[in-house]
Amino acid sequence: MRKDVNRRGILDAALIEFLEHGYLAAGMDRIAARAGVSKVTVYAHFTDKHALFEAVFTGAIAEAERAGSAHVEALADTDDLPGDLRAFAREHIATVTAPHLLQLRRMLIGEAGRFPELARAWHHAAPERGHATLARAITRLAERGLLRVSDPLLAAQYLNYLILSIPLNEAMFAVRVSFPETELHRWADEAVRIFLAAHTP
């Protein structure tokens, strides 16, 4: 039990350290101090900084896999498509633009050359898997006659980028790193309006 607590504390401390300093400048001494353990304990769990960085992002990837999946899957059986699609879009944009996730995304893009497998794993777990889940819901909605779609996966990809493109582009170039809820809701609602205008029978 103590070992699990130490590992979780080290991962949490490492996440803060990597977000504050980036991979190259992050210090194992500071991570140990933040976690309240010795550097020996850190190395007992993770062989080096590379392994620790991978572990931090593996956890972030798992979080990305879980985010919003239940809400998306519930769309298939909706009785209020415009309302439930807006609710999904608002939740999705709020989740993806959470400050720590934006920082993680920026950092992983910057370190993609050093950690190509992690970058690919993030892309598979977050956008690719999210698109596939959303495409299944869109397929079911088309079967029910609520949407007219010839390519559900492409429709899912377009909807995702309609929802996220404005804040993600601004965040990736550090134009802004946080967004008011009213603005997020406006982008989400307009994305849904455009999507439904294109795909409502």
CSV table of C-alpha atoms in Angstrom, one decimal:
chain,number,residue,atom,x,y,z
A,1,MET,CA,0.0,0.0,0.0
A,2,ARG,CA,2.8,2.4,1.0
A,3,LYS,CA,4.5,1.6,-2.3
A,4,ASP,CA,1.4,2.5,-4.3
A,5,VAL,CA,1.1,5.8,-2.4
A,6,ASN,CA,4.7,6.6,-3.1
A,7,ARG,CA,4.3,5.9,-6.8
A,8,ARG,CA,1.2,8.0,-7.1
A,9,GLY,CA,2.9,10.9,-5.2
A,10,ILE,CA,5.9,10.7,-7.5
A,11,LEU,CA,3.7,10.7,-10.6
A,12,ASP,CA,1.8,13.7,-9.3
A,13,ALA,CA,5.0,15.6,-8.5
A,14,ALA,CA,6.5,14.7,-11.8
A,15,LEU,CA,3.5,16.0,-13.7
A,16,ILE,CA,3.9,19.4,-12.0
A,17,GLU,CA,7.6,19.4,-12.6
A,18,PHE,CA,7.3,18.6,-16.3
A,19,LEU,CA,4.6,21.1,-16.8
A,20,GLU,CA,6.6,23.8,-15.1
A,21,HIS,CA,10.0,23.1,-16.5
A,22,GLY,CA,9.6,20.9,-19.6
A,23,TYR,CA,11.3,17.5,-20.0
A,24,LEU,CA,14.9,18.7,-20.4
A,25,ALA,CA,15.0,21.1,-17.5
A,26,ALA,CA,12.9,18.9,-15.1
A,27,GLY,CA,14.9,17.8,-12.1
A,28,MET,CA,14.7,14.5,-10.3
A,29,ASP,CA,15.8,16.1,-7.1
A,30,ARG,CA,12.8,18.6,-7.2
A,31,ILE,CA,10.4,15.7,-8.1
A,32,ALA,CA,11.6,13.8,-5.1
A,33,ALA,CA,11.2,16.9,-2.9
A,34,ARG,CA,7.7,17.6,-4.2
A,35,ALA,CA,6.7,14.0,-3.6
A,36,GLY,CA,8.2,14.0,-0.1
A,37,VAL,CA,10.4,11.0,-0.8
A,38,SER,CA,14.1,10.4,-1.4
A,39,LYS,CA,15.7,10.4,-4.8
A,40,VAL,CA,16.5,6.7,-4.2
A,41,THR,CA,12.8,6.0,-3.8
A,42,VAL,CA,12.1,7.8,-7.1
A,43,TYR,CA,14.7,5.6,-8.9
A,44,ALA,CA,13.3,2.5,-7.2
A,45,HIS,CA,10.0,3.1,-9.0
A,46,PHE,CA,11.4,4.6,-12.3
A,47,THR,CA,14.8,3.8,-13.7
A,48,ASP,CA,15.4,7.3,-15.1
A,49,LYS,CA,13.7,10.5,-16.2
A,50,HIS,CA,12.7,9.1,-19.5
A,51,ALA,CA,10.8,6.2,-17.8
A,52,LEU,CA,9.1,8.7,-15.4
A,53,PHE,CA,8.0,10.9,-18.3
A,54,GLU,CA,6.5,7.9,-20.1
A,55,ALA,CA,4.7,6.9,-17.0
A,56,VAL,CA,3.2,10.4,-16.5
A,57,PHE,CA,1.9,10.4,-20.0
A,58,THR,CA,0.7,6.9,-19.9
A,59,GLY,CA,-1.6,8.0,-17.1
A,60,ALA,CA,-2.7,11.1,-19.0
A,61,ILE,CA,-3.5,8.9,-22.0
A,62,ALA,CA,-5.7,6.7,-19.9
A,63,GLU,CA,-7.5,9.8,-18.7
A,64,ALA,CA,-8.0,10.9,-22.3
A,65,GLU,CA,-9.4,7.5,-23.2
A,66,ARG,CA,-12.0,7.8,-20.4
A,67,ALA,CA,-13.0,11.4,-21.0
A,68,GLY,CA,-16.5,11.8,-22.3
A,69,SER,CA,-16.9,8.2,-23.7
A,70,ALA,CA,-20.1,7.5,-21.7
A,71,HIS,CA,-21.7,10.8,-22.8
A,72,VAL,CA,-20.9,10.0,-26.5
A,73,GLU,CA,-22.2,6.4,-26.3
A,74,ALA,CA,-25.5,7.7,-24.7
A,75,LEU,CA,-26.1,9.9,-27.8
A,76,ALA,CA,-27.1,6.8,-29.8
A,77,ASP,CA,-30.3,6.5,-27.9
A,78,THR,CA,-31.2,10.1,-27.4
A,79,ASP,CA,-34.7,11.5,-27.5
A,80,ASP,CA,-33.4,15.0,-27.9
A,81,LEU,CA,-30.6,15.1,-30.4
A,82,PRO,CA,-30.0,18.9,-30.6
A,83,GLY,CA,-30.0,19.2,-26.8
A,84,ASP,CA,-27.9,16.1,-26.0
A,85,LEU,CA,-25.5,16.9,-28.8
A,86,ARG,CA,-25.0,20.4,-27.4
A,87,ALA,CA,-24.5,18.9,-23.9
A,88,PHE,CA,-21.9,16.6,-25.3
A,89,ALA,CA,-20.1,19.4,-27.2
A,90,ARG,CA,-20.0,21.6,-24.1
A,91,GLU,CA,-18.6,18.8,-22.0
A,92,HIS,CA,-16.1,17.8,-24.7
A,93,ILE,CA,-14.7,21.3,-25.2
A,94,ALA,CA,-14.5,21.9,-21.4
A,95,THR,CA,-12.6,18.7,-20.9
A,96,VAL,CA,-10.1,19.1,-23.7
A,97,THR,CA,-9.4,22.8,-22.9
A,98,ALA,CA,-8.7,22.0,-19.2
A,99,PRO,CA,-5.5,24.0,-18.5
A,100,HIS,CA,-3.4,20.9,-17.5
A,101,LEU,CA,-4.5,18.9,-20.5
A,102,LEU,CA,-3.6,21.9,-22.8
A,103,GLN,CA,-0.2,22.0,-21.2
A,104,LEU,CA,0.3,18.3,-21.6
A,105,ARG,CA,-0.7,18.4,-25.2
A,106,ARG,CA,1.7,21.3,-26.0
A,107,MET,CA,4.5,19.5,-24.2
A,108,LEU,CA,4.0,16.2,-25.9
A,109,ILE,CA,3.9,17.9,-29.3
A,110,GLY,CA,7.2,19.6,-28.4
A,111,GLU,CA,8.7,16.2,-27.3
A,112,ALA,CA,7.2,14.1,-30.1
A,113,GLY,CA,10.7,13.7,-31.7
A,114,ARG,CA,12.1,12.3,-28.5
A,115,PHE,CA,9.0,10.2,-27.6
A,116,PRO,CA,7.3,9.3,-30.9
A,117,GLU,CA,5.6,6.2,-29.4
A,118,LEU,CA,4.0,8.3,-26.7
A,119,ALA,CA,2.8,10.9,-29.2
A,120,ARG,CA,1.3,8.2,-31.3
A,121,ALA,CA,-0.3,6.6,-28.3
A,122,TRP,CA,-1.9,9.9,-27.3
A,123,HIS,CA,-3.3,10.4,-30.7
A,124,HIS,CA,-4.7,6.9,-30.8
A,125,ALA,CA,-6.2,7.1,-27.3
A,126,ALA,CA,-7.7,10.6,-27.6
A,127,PRO,CA,-8.7,11.8,-31.1
A,128,GLU,CA,-8.7,8.5,-32.9
A,129,ARG,CA,-10.6,6.5,-30.3
A,130,GLY,CA,-12.9,9.4,-29.7
A,131,HIS,CA,-13.7,9.7,-33.4
A,132,ALA,CA,-14.4,6.0,-33.6
A,133,THR,CA,-16.8,6.1,-30.5
A,134,LEU,CA,-18.6,9.1,-31.9
A,135,ALA,CA,-18.8,7.5,-35.4
A,136,ARG,CA,-20.6,4.5,-33.8
A,137,ALA,CA,-23.2,6.8,-32.2
A,138,ILE,CA,-23.6,8.7,-35.5
A,139,THR,CA,-24.2,5.4,-37.3
A,140,ARG,CA,-26.9,4.5,-34.9
A,141,LEU,CA,-28.5,7.9,-35.2
A,142,ALA,CA,-28.5,7.6,-39.0
A,143,GLU,CA,-30.1,4.1,-38.7
A,144,ARG,CA,-32.8,5.7,-36.6
A,145,GLY,CA,-33.4,8.4,-39.2
A,146,LEU,CA,-32.2,11.3,-37.1
A,147,LEU,CA,-29.1,12.0,-39.2
A,148,ARG,CA,-28.3,11.8,-42.9
A,149,VAL,CA,-24.6,10.7,-43.1
A,150,SER,CA,-22.7,8.9,-45.9
A,151,ASP,CA,-19.4,8.5,-43.9
A,152,PRO,CA,-19.9,8.4,-40.1
A,153,LEU,CA,-16.2,8.5,-39.3
A,154,LEU,CA,-15.6,11.6,-41.4
A,155,ALA,CA,-18.7,13.2,-39.9
A,156,ALA,CA,-17.4,12.5,-36.4
A,157,GLN,CA,-14.0,14.0,-37.3
A,158,TYR,CA,-15.6,17.1,-38.7
A,159,LEU,CA,-17.8,17.5,-35.7
A,160,ASN,CA,-14.8,17.1,-33.3
A,161,TYR,CA,-12.8,19.8,-35.1
A,162,LEU,CA,-15.8,22.1,-35.4
A,163,ILE,CA,-16.0,22.0,-31.6
A,164,LEU,CA,-12.3,22.2,-30.8
A,165,SER,CA,-10.4,23.9,-33.6
A,166,ILE,CA,-10.7,27.5,-32.3
A,167,PRO,CA,-9.6,27.1,-28.7
A,168,LEU,CA,-7.0,24.4,-29.5
A,169,ASN,CA,-5.3,26.5,-32.2
A,170,GLU,CA,-5.2,29.5,-29.8
A,171,ALA,CA,-3.9,27.4,-26.9
A,172,MET,CA,-1.2,25.6,-28.9
A,173,PHE,CA,0.3,28.9,-30.0
A,174,ALA,CA,-0.1,30.3,-26.5
A,175,VAL,CA,-2.5,33.1,-27.7
A,176,ARG,CA,-4.6,32.1,-24.7
A,177,VAL,CA,-4.4,29.3,-22.2
A,178,SER,CA,-7.8,29.6,-20.6
A,179,PHE,CA,-11.3,30.4,-21.9
A,180,PRO,CA,-14.5,31.7,-20.2
A,181,GLU,CA,-17.3,29.2,-20.0
A,182,THR,CA,-19.6,31.4,-22.1
A,183,GLU,CA,-17.2,31.4,-25.0
A,184,LEU,CA,-16.7,27.7,-24.8
A,185,HIS,CA,-20.4,27.2,-24.9
A,186,ARG,CA,-20.8,29.5,-27.8
A,187,TRP,CA,-18.3,27.6,-29.9
A,188,ALA,CA,-19.8,24.2,-28.9
A,189,ASP,CA,-23.4,25.3,-29.7
A,190,GLU,CA,-22.4,26.8,-33.0
A,191,ALA,CA,-20.5,23.6,-34.0
A,192,VAL,CA,-23.6,21.6,-33.3
A,193,ARG,CA,-25.8,24.0,-35.2
A,194,ILE,CA,-23.5,23.7,-38.3
A,195,PHE,CA,-23.3,19.9,-38.0
A,196,LEU,CA,-27.1,19.5,-37.7
A,197,ALA,CA,-27.7,21.9,-40.6
A,198,ALA,CA,-25.5,19.6,-42.7
A,199,HIS,CA,-26.8,16.3,-41.6
A,200,THR,CA,-30.4,16.6,-40.5
A,201,PRO,CA,-32.6,14.7,-42.9
